[in-house]
Short mmCIF file of C-alpha atoms and ligand atoms in Angstrom, two decimals:
data_model
loop_
_atom_site.label_atom_id
_atom_site.label_comp_id
_atom_site.label_asym_id
_atom_site.label_seq_id
_atom_site.Cartn_x
_atom_site.Cartn_y
_atom_site.Cartn_z
CA UNK S 128 -55.07 -19.36 66.31
CA UNK S 129 -52.82 -22.41 66.41
CA UNK S 130 -50.21 -22.68 63.71
CA UNK S 131 -50.66 -26.43 63.76
CA UNK S 132 -52.12 -28.20 60.76
CA UNK S 133 -55.81 -29.07 60.83
CA UNK S 134 -55.40 -32.46 59.19
CA UNK S 135 -52.62 -34.68 57.85
CA UNK S 136 -52.41 -36.88 54.79
CA UNK S 137 -49.91 -39.70 54.45
CA UNK S 138 -49.55 -41.41 51.07
CA UNK S 139 -49.15 -38.86 48.30
CA UNK S 140 -49.60 -40.93 45.14
CA UNK S 141 -52.33 -39.71 42.80
CA UNK S 142 -55.24 -40.09 45.26
CA UNK S 143 -53.55 -38.78 48.40
CA UNK S 144 -51.99 -35.87 46.58
CA UNK S 145 -55.29 -34.78 45.08
CA UNK S 146 -57.14 -35.22 48.35
CA UNK S 147 -54.51 -33.08 50.12
CA UNK S 148 -54.88 -30.42 47.41
CA UNK S 149 -58.66 -30.53 47.74
CA UNK S 150 -58.32 -29.99 51.51
CA UNK S 151 -55.86 -27.13 51.05
CA UNK S 152 -57.97 -25.47 48.37
CA UNK S 153 -60.86 -25.52 50.81
CA UNK S 154 -58.95 -23.58 53.43
CA UNK S 155 -57.55 -26.37 55.58
CA UNK S 156 -53.92 -26.29 56.65
CA UNK S 157 -52.72 -29.75 55.59
CA UNK S 158 -49.67 -31.62 56.82
CA UNK S 159 -48.43 -33.92 54.06
CA UNK S 160 -46.19 -36.99 54.24
CA UNK S 161 -45.08 -39.83 52.01
CA UNK S 162 -42.81 -42.82 52.68
CA UNK S 163 -40.41 -41.60 50.01
CA UNK S 164 -39.93 -37.86 50.32
CA UNK S 165 -39.85 -37.15 46.56
CA UNK S 166 -43.64 -37.17 46.36
CA UNK S 167 -43.89 -34.66 49.23
CA UNK S 168 -41.39 -32.34 47.57
CA UNK S 169 -43.14 -32.67 44.23
CA UNK S 170 -46.50 -31.79 45.75
CA UNK S 171 -45.04 -28.66 47.35
CA UNK S 172 -43.20 -27.70 44.19
CA UNK S 173 -46.10 -28.15 41.79
CA UNK S 174 -49.08 -27.20 43.94
CA UNK S 175 -47.69 -25.48 47.01
CA UNK S 176 -49.37 -22.22 46.01
CA UNK S 177 -52.86 -23.75 46.11
CA UNK S 178 -53.14 -23.52 49.90
CA UNK S 179 -51.33 -24.12 53.17
CA UNK S 180 -49.24 -27.30 53.15
CA UNK S 181 -46.96 -28.40 55.98
CA UNK S 182 -44.35 -30.81 54.61
CA UNK S 183 -43.37 -33.67 56.93
CA UNK S 184 -40.61 -36.12 56.28
CA UNK S 185 -41.46 -38.67 58.93
CA UNK S 186 -44.66 -39.85 60.57
CA UNK S 187 -43.34 -38.37 63.84
CA UNK S 188 -43.04 -34.97 62.17
CA UNK S 189 -46.52 -35.37 60.69
CA UNK S 190 -48.04 -36.20 64.06
CA UNK S 191 -46.20 -33.36 65.81
CA UNK S 192 -47.47 -30.82 63.29
CA UNK S 193 -51.17 -31.57 63.92
CA UNK S 194 -53.68 -29.87 66.20
CA UNK S 195 -55.55 -32.10 68.68
CA UNK S 196 -57.40 -34.32 68.44
CA UNK S 197 -55.17 -35.25 65.55
CA UNK S 198 -56.71 -36.25 62.26
CA UNK S 199 -54.57 -38.34 59.93
CA UNK S 200 -55.77 -39.54 56.54
CA UNK S 201 -53.96 -42.65 55.30
CA UNK S 202 -54.10 -42.95 51.51
CA UNK S 203 -51.72 -45.79 50.67
CA UNK S 204 -51.99 -49.07 48.83
CA UNK S 205 -54.67 -51.21 50.50
CA UNK S 206 -53.77 -54.34 52.46
CA UNK S 207 -50.27 -54.89 53.88
CA UNK S 208 -49.07 -51.31 53.21
CA UNK S 209 -51.96 -49.89 55.26
CA UNK S 210 -51.08 -52.21 58.17
CA UNK S 211 -47.43 -51.20 57.86
CA UNK S 212 -48.34 -47.50 58.09
CA UNK S 213 -50.69 -48.08 61.04
CA UNK S 214 -48.04 -50.06 62.88
CA UNK S 215 -45.71 -47.09 62.75
CA UNK S 216 -48.32 -44.35 63.11
CA UNK S 217 -50.58 -45.53 65.92
CA UNK S 218 -47.94 -45.65 68.70
CA UNK S 219 -47.30 -41.96 68.00
CA UNK S 220 -50.94 -41.00 68.58
CA UNK S 221 -52.93 -40.17 71.72
CA UNK S 222 -56.38 -41.22 72.83
CA UNK S 223 -59.19 -39.56 70.84
CA UNK S 224 -56.95 -38.97 67.82
CA UNK S 225 -58.54 -40.06 64.54
CA UNK S 226 -57.07 -42.16 61.74
CA UNK S 227 -59.01 -42.16 58.48
CA UNK S 228 -58.19 -44.98 56.07
CA UNK S 229 -59.39 -43.57 52.77
CA UNK S 230 -57.90 -46.36 50.62
CA UNK S 231 -59.86 -49.22 49.11
CA UNK S 232 -59.60 -51.49 52.13
CA UNK S 233 -61.46 -54.74 52.48
CA UNK S 234 -64.20 -54.05 55.04
CA UNK S 235 -63.18 -57.10 57.08
CA UNK S 236 -59.72 -55.52 57.51
CA UNK S 237 -61.41 -52.29 58.53
CA UNK S 238 -63.46 -54.10 61.19
CA UNK S 239 -60.28 -55.66 62.57
CA UNK S 240 -58.34 -52.37 62.52
CA UNK S 241 -61.18 -50.42 64.09
CA UNK S 242 -61.36 -52.91 66.97
CA UNK S 243 -57.58 -52.93 67.45
CA UNK S 244 -57.29 -49.15 67.49
CA UNK S 245 -60.34 -48.77 69.73
CA UNK S 246 -58.46 -50.77 72.38
CA UNK S 247 -55.83 -48.05 72.38
CA UNK S 248 -58.43 -45.29 72.45
CA UNK S 249 -57.65 -44.20 68.88
CA UNK S 250 -60.68 -43.64 66.66
CA UNK S 251 -60.41 -45.40 63.32
CA UNK S 252 -62.58 -44.38 60.38
CA UNK S 253 -62.61 -46.60 57.31
CA UNK S 254 -63.83 -44.26 54.60
CA UNK S 255 -64.74 -45.31 51.07
CA UNK S 256 -63.73 -42.65 48.58
CA UNK S 257 -64.96 -42.78 45.00
CA UNK S 258 -64.39 -40.61 41.99
CA UNK S 259 -60.87 -41.49 40.92
CA UNK S 260 -58.19 -38.84 40.81
CA UNK S 261 -60.48 -36.13 39.43
CA UNK S 262 -63.01 -36.83 42.18
CA UNK S 263 -60.34 -36.68 44.88
CA UNK S 264 -59.35 -33.24 43.61
CA UNK S 265 -62.70 -31.66 42.77
CA UNK S 266 -65.05 -33.47 45.12
CA UNK S 267 -65.42 -37.22 45.69
CA UNK S 268 -68.29 -39.18 47.12
CA UNK S 269 -67.17 -40.11 50.64
CA UNK S 270 -68.50 -43.10 52.59
CA UNK S 271 -67.10 -42.99 56.14
CA UNK S 272 -67.68 -45.73 58.70
CA UNK S 273 -66.37 -45.92 62.27
CA UNK S 274 -67.62 -44.39 65.49
CA UNK S 275 -70.17 -41.60 65.18
CA UNK S 276 -68.13 -39.39 67.54
CA UNK S 277 -65.25 -39.53 65.04
CA UNK S 278 -67.62 -38.68 62.20
CA UNK S 279 -68.99 -35.69 64.10
CA UNK S 280 -65.47 -34.40 64.48
CA UNK S 281 -64.62 -34.93 60.81
CA UNK S 282 -67.94 -33.92 59.32
CA UNK S 283 -67.32 -30.22 58.59
CA UNK S 284 -63.98 -31.06 56.94
CA UNK S 285 -65.41 -33.90 54.87
CA UNK S 286 -68.41 -31.83 53.82
CA UNK S 287 -66.09 -29.08 52.62
CA UNK S 288 -64.24 -31.39 50.20
CA UNK S 289 -67.02 -33.74 49.04
CA UNK S 290 -68.90 -33.43 45.77
CA UNK S 291 -72.00 -31.30 46.02
CA UNK S 292 -75.38 -32.09 44.49
CA UNK S 293 -77.91 -29.27 44.71
CA UNK S 294 -76.36 -27.95 47.92
CA UNK S 295 -76.03 -31.37 49.57
CA UNK S 296 -72.49 -32.69 50.07
CA UNK S 297 -71.99 -36.30 49.02
CA UNK S 298 -70.89 -37.59 52.41
CA UNK S 299 -72.74 -39.23 55.27
CA UNK S 300 -71.87 -41.39 58.25
CA UNK S 301 -72.66 -44.78 56.74
CA UNK S 302 -72.47 -46.79 59.96
CA UNK S 303 -70.07 -48.30 62.53
CA UNK S 304 -66.69 -49.98 61.94
CA UNK S 305 -66.46 -51.42 58.39
CA UNK S 306 -69.77 -50.06 57.05
CA UNK S 307 -68.12 -47.35 54.94
CA UNK S 308 -65.73 -49.68 53.17
CA UNK S 309 -68.50 -52.24 52.76
CA UNK S 310 -70.68 -49.69 50.98
CA UNK S 311 -67.72 -48.61 48.85
CA UNK S 312 -67.15 -52.27 47.93
CA UNK S 313 -70.76 -52.69 46.79
CA UNK S 314 -70.51 -49.36 44.95
CA UNK S 315 -67.61 -50.82 42.98
CA UNK S 316 -69.56 -54.04 42.37
CA UNK S 317 -72.47 -52.04 40.96
CA UNK S 318 -69.95 -50.12 38.86
CA UNK S 319 -68.78 -53.43 37.35
CA UNK S 320 -72.37 -54.42 36.56
CA UNK S 321 -73.26 -51.05 35.05
CA UNK S 322 -70.14 -51.06 32.84
CA UNK S 323 -70.87 -54.59 31.66
CA UNK S 324 -74.46 -53.71 30.75
CA UNK S 325 -73.30 -50.68 28.77
CA UNK S 326 -70.65 -52.76 27.02
CA UNK S 327 -73.25 -55.38 26.04
CA UNK S 328 -75.49 -52.62 24.70
CA UNK S 329 -72.65 -51.36 22.50
CA UNK S 330 -72.01 -54.91 21.30
CA UNK S 331 -75.69 -55.34 20.37
CA UNK S 332 -75.79 -52.07 18.44
CA UNK S 333 -72.75 -53.18 16.54
CA UNK S 334 -73.51 -56.86 16.10
CA UNK S 335 -77.19 -56.52 15.24
CA UNK S 336 -77.41 -53.15 13.48
CA UNK S 337 -73.84 -52.88 12.23
CA UNK S 338 -73.33 -49.53 13.99
CA UNK S 339 -69.83 -48.12 13.83
CA UNK S 340 -68.31 -47.03 17.15
CA UNK S 341 -68.95 -43.41 16.17
CA UNK S 342 -72.62 -44.17 15.45
CA UNK S 343 -72.91 -45.94 18.78
CA UNK S 344 -71.34 -42.91 20.45
CA UNK S 345 -74.23 -40.85 19.06
CA UNK S 346 -76.75 -43.35 20.37
CA UNK S 347 -75.18 -43.25 23.84
CA UNK S 348 -75.26 -39.45 23.71
CA UNK S 349 -78.97 -39.61 23.02
CA UNK S 350 -79.38 -42.05 25.95
CA UNK S 351 -77.42 -39.62 28.09
CA UNK S 352 -80.00 -36.92 27.42
CA UNK S 353 -82.73 -39.10 28.93
CA UNK S 354 -83.31 -41.18 32.03
CA UNK S 355 -80.01 -43.07 31.55
CA UNK S 356 -78.07 -39.83 32.07
CA UNK S 357 -74.93 -40.78 33.98
CA UNK S 358 -71.19 -40.37 34.14
CA UNK S 359 -70.59 -43.87 32.77
CA UNK S 360 -72.86 -43.36 29.73
CA UNK S 361 -71.14 -40.01 29.08
CA UNK S 362 -67.62 -41.46 29.12
CA UNK S 363 -68.78 -44.41 27.00
CA UNK S 364 -69.71 -41.99 24.20
CA UNK S 365 -66.30 -40.29 24.56
CA UNK S 366 -64.38 -43.57 24.36
CA UNK S 367 -66.39 -44.81 21.36
CA UNK S 368 -65.83 -41.55 19.54
CA UNK S 369 -62.10 -41.60 20.07
CA UNK S 370 -59.83 -42.32 17.09
CA UNK S 371 -56.51 -44.06 17.59
CA UNK S 372 -53.70 -41.70 16.63
CA UNK S 373 -51.36 -44.41 15.39
CA UNK S 374 -53.72 -46.21 13.05
CA UNK S 375 -56.59 -43.81 12.43
CA UNK S 376 -58.95 -46.61 13.47
CA UNK S 377 -61.60 -46.37 16.19
CA UNK S 378 -59.77 -46.58 19.52
CA UNK S 379 -62.07 -49.35 20.76
CA UNK S 380 -60.92 -51.54 17.85
CA UNK S 381 -57.25 -51.37 18.73
CA UNK S 382 -57.64 -52.11 22.45
CA UNK S 383 -57.08 -55.72 23.51
CA UNK S 384 -60.45 -57.14 24.55
CA UNK S 385 -59.31 -58.47 27.93
CA UNK S 386 -60.80 -56.52 30.83
CA UNK S 387 -58.82 -56.29 34.03
CA UNK S 388 -59.86 -55.91 37.64
CA UNK S 389 -58.36 -54.87 40.94
CA UNK S 390 -60.54 -57.01 43.18
CA UNK S 391 -63.40 -55.01 44.67
CA UNK S 392 -65.90 -56.62 42.28
CA UNK S 393 -64.67 -60.04 43.31
CA UNK S 394 -64.93 -59.10 47.00
CA UNK S 395 -68.51 -57.98 46.44
CA UNK S 396 -69.45 -61.33 44.94
CA UNK S 397 -67.56 -63.31 47.59
CA UNK S 398 -69.38 -61.40 50.30
CA UNK S 399 -72.73 -61.77 48.52
CA UNK S 400 -72.20 -65.53 48.56
CA UNK S 401 -71.54 -65.40 52.31
CA UNK S 402 -74.68 -63.34 52.87
CA UNK S 403 -76.76 -65.45 50.42
CA UNK S 404 -77.65 -62.16 48.73
CA UNK S 405 -78.01 -62.77 44.97
CA UNK S 406 -76.07 -60.20 42.96
CA UNK S 407 -76.16 -62.01 39.63
CA UNK S 408 -75.54 -58.80 37.65
CA UNK S 409 -72.31 -58.07 39.54
CA UNK S 410 -71.24 -61.73 39.40
CA UNK S 411 -71.82 -61.88 35.63
CA UNK S 412 -69.76 -58.71 35.20
CA UNK S 413 -66.87 -60.11 37.26
CA UNK S 414 -67.01 -63.42 35.36
CA UNK S 415 -67.26 -61.61 32.02
CA UNK S 416 -64.02 -59.79 32.81
CA UNK S 417 -62.34 -63.04 33.92
CA UNK S 418 -63.48 -64.88 30.82
CA UNK S 419 -62.39 -62.06 28.54
CA UNK S 420 -58.86 -62.48 29.88
CA UNK S 421 -58.86 -66.29 29.79
CA UNK S 422 -57.07 -66.76 26.50
CA UNK S 423 -56.87 -70.53 26.91
CA UNK S 424 -60.65 -70.96 27.19
CA UNK S 425 -61.29 -68.45 24.43
CA UNK S 426 -58.88 -70.28 22.12
CA UNK S 427 -60.60 -73.58 22.96
CA UNK S 428 -63.98 -72.06 22.08
CA UNK S 429 -62.96 -70.27 18.94
CA UNK S 430 -64.48 -71.94 15.90
CA UNK S 431 -67.51 -73.33 17.79
CA UNK S 432 -70.51 -72.93 15.49
CA UNK S 433 -72.70 -69.83 15.78
CA UNK S 434 -76.14 -69.07 14.37
CA UNK S 435 -76.60 -69.56 10.62
CA UNK S 436 -78.32 -66.23 10.13
CA UNK S 437 -80.85 -64.04 11.85
CA UNK S 438 -83.36 -61.44 10.79
CA UNK S 439 -82.16 -57.88 11.41
CA UNK S 440 -84.77 -55.91 13.32
CA UNK S 441 -85.94 -52.47 12.29
CA UNK S 442 -83.28 -49.96 13.36
CA UNK S 443 -85.24 -47.38 15.32
CA UNK S 444 -87.28 -49.98 17.11
CA UNK S 445 -84.17 -51.91 18.09
CA UNK S 446 -82.40 -48.82 19.43
CA UNK S 447 -85.50 -48.06 21.51
CA UNK S 448 -85.63 -51.69 22.69
CA UNK S 449 -82.00 -51.63 23.69
CA UNK S 450 -82.51 -48.45 25.71
CA UNK S 451 -85.39 -50.12 27.56
CA UNK S 452 -83.36 -53.31 28.15
CA UNK S 453 -80.41 -51.32 29.45
CA UNK S 454 -82.58 -49.29 31.79
CA UNK S 455 -84.45 -52.33 33.11
CA UNK S 456 -81.23 -54.32 33.61
CA UNK S 457 -79.71 -51.36 35.39
CA UNK S 458 -82.64 -51.24 37.80
CA UNK S 459 -82.03 -54.91 38.56
CA UNK S 460 -78.28 -54.44 39.08
CA UNK S 461 -78.81 -51.55 41.49
CA UNK S 462 -81.66 -53.35 43.25
CA UNK S 463 -79.35 -56.30 43.84
CA UNK S 464 -76.55 -54.07 45.13
CA UNK S 465 -78.86 -52.26 47.55
CA UNK S 466 -80.18 -55.65 48.71
CA UNK S 467 -76.65 -56.67 49.51
CA UNK S 468 -76.11 -53.50 51.53
CA UNK S 469 -79.31 -54.22 53.43
CA UNK S 470 -78.18 -57.80 54.04
CA UNK S 471 -74.71 -56.67 55.18
CA UNK S 472 -76.21 -54.00 57.41
CA UNK S 473 -78.41 -56.63 59.05
CA UNK S 474 -75.63 -59.22 59.37
CA UNK S 475 -73.10 -56.82 60.91
CA UNK S 476 -75.55 -54.66 62.89
CA UNK S 477 -74.91 -51.42 61.02
CA UNK S 478 -78.38 -49.93 60.45
CA UNK S 479 -77.36 -48.36 57.14
CA UNK S 480 -79.84 -45.86 55.74
CA UNK S 481 -80.24 -46.86 52.08
CA UNK S 482 -81.75 -43.51 51.05
CA UNK S 483 -78.62 -41.72 52.33
CA UNK S 484 -76.37 -44.12 50.43
CA UNK S 485 -78.27 -43.38 47.21
CA UNK S 486 -78.05 -39.65 47.99
CA UNK S 487 -74.25 -39.61 48.39
CA UNK S 488 -73.78 -41.60 45.18
CA UNK S 489 -75.55 -38.90 43.15
CA UNK S 490 -72.33 -36.92 42.77
CA UNK S 491 -68.57 -37.40 42.79
CA UNK S 492 -68.47 -41.16 42.31
CA UNK S 493 -68.13 -43.31 39.20
CA UNK S 494 -71.75 -44.53 39.23
CA UNK S 495 -73.17 -41.03 39.69
CA UNK S 496 -76.43 -40.77 37.78
CA UNK S 497 -79.78 -39.06 37.62
CA UNK S 498 -81.27 -42.45 38.34
CA UNK S 499 -79.91 -42.46 41.92
CA UNK S 500 -82.29 -39.67 42.80
CA UNK S 501 -85.16 -42.02 42.06
CA UNK S 502 -83.56 -44.69 44.23
CA UNK S 503 -83.17 -42.20 47.06
CA UNK S 504 -86.82 -41.21 46.70
CA UNK S 505 -87.91 -44.86 46.73
CA UNK S 506 -86.12 -45.59 50.01
CA UNK S 507 -87.15 -42.27 51.53
CA UNK S 508 -90.80 -43.04 50.86
CA UNK S 509 -90.44 -46.56 52.16
CA UNK S 510 -87.28 -47.32 54.18
CA UNK S 511 -88.44 -50.93 54.60
CA UNK S 512 -88.81 -51.51 50.84
CA UNK S 513 -87.95 -55.20 50.33
CA UNK S 514 -86.66 -54.64 46.77
CA UNK S 515 -86.35 -51.64 44.48
CA UNK S 516 -88.29 -53.71 41.95
CA UNK S 517 -91.33 -53.36 44.21
CA UNK S 518 -91.21 -49.55 44.24
CA UNK S 519 -94.13 -48.19 42.23
CA UNK S 520 -92.01 -46.01 39.90
CA UNK S 521 -89.56 -48.80 39.13
CA UNK S 522 -92.37 -51.32 38.79
CA UNK S 523 -93.92 -49.14 36.13
CA UNK S 524 -90.59 -48.67 34.36
CA UNK S 525 -90.04 -52.44 34.31
CA UNK S 526 -93.55 -53.09 33.14
CA UNK S 527 -93.03 -50.59 30.30
CA UNK S 528 -89.65 -52.14 29.43
CA UNK S 529 -90.31 -55.82 29.64
CA UNK S 530 -91.43 -56.51 26.08
CA UNK S 531 -88.45 -54.66 24.62
CA UNK S 532 -86.20 -56.36 27.14
CA UNK S 533 -87.42 -59.81 26.07
CA UNK S 534 -86.99 -58.93 22.38
CA UNK S 535 -83.41 -57.79 23.02
CA UNK S 536 -82.50 -60.98 24.88
CA UNK S 537 -84.11 -63.08 22.12
CA UNK S 538 -82.32 -61.09 19.40
CA UNK S 539 -79.00 -61.46 21.21
CA UNK S 540 -79.53 -65.22 21.34
CA UNK S 541 -80.49 -65.34 17.64
CA UNK S 542 -77.40 -63.37 16.67
CA UNK S 543 -75.16 -65.35 19.00
CA UNK S 544 -74.10 -62.24 20.93
CA UNK S 545 -73.23 -62.83 24.59
CA UNK S 546 -75.31 -60.68 26.94
CA UNK S 547 -74.76 -62.27 30.36
CA UNK S 548 -75.65 -59.06 32.21
CA UNK S 549 -78.85 -58.19 30.36
CA UNK S 550 -80.03 -61.82 30.15
CA UNK S 551 -79.37 -62.60 33.79
CA UNK S 552 -81.14 -59.39 34.84
CA UNK S 553 -84.23 -60.53 32.95
CA UNK S 554 -83.95 -63.98 34.54
CA UNK S 555 -83.78 -62.34 37.98
CA UNK S 556 -86.85 -60.27 37.19
CA UNK S 557 -88.75 -63.33 36.05
CA UNK S 558 -87.61 -65.25 39.12
CA UNK S 559 -88.93 -62.56 41.43
CA UNK S 560 -92.27 -62.45 39.61
CA UNK S 561 -92.76 -66.20 39.44
CA UNK S 562 -95.57 -67.67 41.49
CA UNK S 563 -93.95 -71.10 41.48
CA UNK S 564 -90.30 -71.89 40.93
CA UNK S 565 -88.74 -75.20 39.88
CA UNK S 566 -86.99 -75.10 43.25
CA UNK S 567 -89.74 -77.54 44.27
CA UNK S 568 -88.24 -80.10 41.89
CA UNK S 569 -84.74 -79.39 43.23
CA UNK S 570 -86.05 -80.16 46.72
CA UNK S 571 -87.43 -83.45 45.41
CA UNK S 572 -84.09 -84.34 43.86
CA UNK S 573 -82.24 -83.49 47.07
CA UNK S 574 -84.56 -85.62 49.10
CA UNK S 575 -84.20 -88.49 46.62
CA UNK S 576 -80.42 -88.77 46.67
CA UNK S 577 -79.57 -87.40 50.09
CA UNK S 578 -82.69 -87.59 52.28
CA UNK S 579 -82.36 -83.82 52.65
CA UNK S 580 -86.11 -83.50 53.36
CA UNK S 581 -88.61 -80.92 52.12
CA UNK S 582 -91.54 -78.85 53.34
CA UNK S 583 -95.01 -79.02 51.82
CA UNK S 584 -97.29 -76.27 50.55
CA UNK S 585 -100.31 -77.63 52.40
CA UNK S 586 -99.14 -78.99 55.77
CA UNK S 587 -96.58 -77.66 58.28
CA UNK S 588 -93.56 -79.82 59.07
CA UNK S 589 -90.50 -81.36 57.44
CA UNK S 590 -90.93 -84.51 55.34
CA UNK S 591 -89.00 -87.27 53.65
CA UNK S 592 -90.17 -89.78 51.06
CA UNK S 593 -88.79 -93.35 51.09
CA UNK S 594 -87.61 -93.16 47.47
CA UNK S 595 -85.75 -96.49 47.50
CA UNK S 596 -88.57 -98.28 49.31
CA UNK S 597 -92.32 -98.04 49.09
CA UNK S 598 -92.33 -94.26 48.44
CA UNK S 599 -94.33 -93.57 51.52
CA UNK S 600 -93.90 -90.15 53.12
CA UNK S 601 -93.17 -89.57 56.76
CA UNK S 602 -92.38 -86.60 58.91
CA UNK S 603 -88.64 -86.20 59.44
P1 NDP B 136 -51.42 -46.61 45.13
O1 NDP B 136 -52.53 -47.54 45.49
O2 NDP B 136 -50.64 -46.87 43.90
O3 NDP B 136 -50.42 -46.52 46.39
C1 NDP B 136 -49.24 -45.78 46.33
C2 NDP B 136 -49.00 -45.10 47.67
O4 NDP B 136 -48.89 -46.07 48.72
C3 NDP B 136 -47.70 -44.32 47.65
O5 NDP B 136 -47.86 -43.16 48.43
C4 NDP B 136 -46.74 -45.31 48.31
O6 NDP B 136 -45.63 -44.70 48.88
C5 NDP B 136 -47.63 -45.86 49.37
N1 NDP B 136 -47.14 -47.12 49.91
C6 NDP B 136 -47.09 -48.32 49.30
N2 NDP B 136 -46.57 -49.25 50.14
C7 NDP B 136 -46.29 -48.63 51.30
C8 NDP B 136 -45.76 -49.04 52.53
N3 NDP B 136 -45.43 -50.32 52.76
N4 NDP B 136 -45.60 -48.11 53.51
C9 NDP B 136 -45.94 -46.84 53.31
N5 NDP B 136 -46.47 -46.37 52.16
C10 NDP B 136 -46.64 -47.27 51.16
O7 NDP B 136 -51.94 -45.10 45.09
P2 NDP B 136 -53.33 -44.44 44.65
O8 NDP B 136 -53.15 -43.00 44.93
O9 NDP B 136 -53.77 -44.88 43.32
O10 NDP B 136 -54.37 -45.04 45.70
C11 NDP B 136 -54.27 -44.82 47.10
C12 NDP B 136 -55.41 -45.59 47.77
O11 NDP B 136 -56.65 -45.08 47.29
C13 NDP B 136 -55.42 -47.08 47.47
O12 NDP B 136 -55.85 -47.78 48.61
C14 NDP B 136 -56.43 -47.19 46.35
O13 NDP B 136 -57.02 -48.47 46.28
C15 NDP B 136 -57.44 -46.12 46.76
N6 NDP B 136 -58.26 -45.58 45.69
C16 NDP B 136 -57.74 -45.33 44.46
C17 NDP B 136 -58.53 -44.81 43.45
C18 NDP B 136 -57.96 -44.50 42.11
O14 NDP B 136 -58.75 -44.11 41.23
N7 NDP B 136 -56.65 -44.63 41.92
C19 NDP B 136 -59.96 -44.52 43.67
C20 NDP B 136 -60.38 -44.73 45.02
C21 NDP B 136 -59.55 -45.26 45.97
P3 NDP B 136 -44.25 -44.51 48.02
O15 NDP B 136 -44.48 -43.34 47.16
O16 NDP B 136 -43.23 -44.26 49.06
O17 NDP B 136 -44.05 -45.79 47.26
#
């Protein structure tokens, strides 16, 4: 057997280091490299006994230590740093070698890189990796794109390190070139929406019922025992239950209420605008974070009048209503995210299998949830499903939830509590159900001021009305 390493990892910050450890723990001989050698030495010193590591102190050494075709995982800061690494690495490689970019790259960059490397015969795989540092170590959800020949070569290795749900590893070949990073981007967008919905639910329990954070933690634990069971609900209960050591106050009360973001949520919304794929839940979550951090606007709004009083609903009923509203809004957020993947798949020619995407999100990643099994089943039964909202199971869930959902939105408005996620999800639901939309009036307005024309419900063709003249209609 060759004494060469099976795979290499360059970039040994928290993610790369844990991914390298995961590979080594699963029996792969891993060559490891970092721009500054301290991280390589630290990895060997702290975790060298976990498996077979081959330290490399230059990319040339890394490349020379690998069996062929070489497999190199790049796990560095996304953007310029990834290009810098590729610029140095690729000239050292041979045809058929594989470079896996496992960072959070923008899928447009991945498309560009894949095309550039393909010209040199090097196979480039943009792989979304979710699960944070724990996931990277114990089993992430992996979303690889790129050529299928590269995936076939990597598959056994990736399956050995991915999260496992009931014997199925959470990895699949998502599609060509940037498909993997695209799906990872939408995953992160959905994560934003899900977190926002949960945060609004907490705010309602507190603002309407006067729940303490610890009481809300209990409520979220009870939600976690039911159909809302998920990683995010679980950690929400943990965070709400946590007491600040310094002050003895609930942790959530001493944290500055300005949510930050690294950009994948924003990318998701930017791309959704390009694709004309409405992801209002994700957009509201991104805007909610931006607004939370906009101290100038918040200062300008502070002191604006709120409601003069509202009737507090019965406690048990309201908790049940909130659970229904959260579940229904979550269905909408995921439906919108999967729509965007479908739209992206169509626009870029990827043929992404939505059931497989739902399947690999069931474990390892931040949005892992029981619920994803139902989404997988919905797309397995009907791969052409136009919207998750039309699936029979989800339809029934929404039908069962809608009265509670409406009461929650009304109560939030009465109490003056902002619920952009939950309210916009209900608006989306009502938009989809509507037989007629006021878009007809918008068309009339557009035709009035800009002669933008309109189509009619009863006759084919494109029409314009002479608004400034005799108001006669003619075909445009
Ligand atoms: P960082 O994103 O903080 O990146 C640090 C690593 O990038 C270090 O190894 C650093 O090397 C290297 N680096 C930075 N600039 C350059 C450069 N110009 N040339 C060569 N190497 C460079 O590390 P993380 O481990 O947090 O993340 C790695 C990737 O994984 C990122 O793309 C991130 O978006 C993605 N990711 C992160 C997750 C997380 O939970 N943190 C989850 C999923 C994906 P040096 O030590 O020499 O400075």
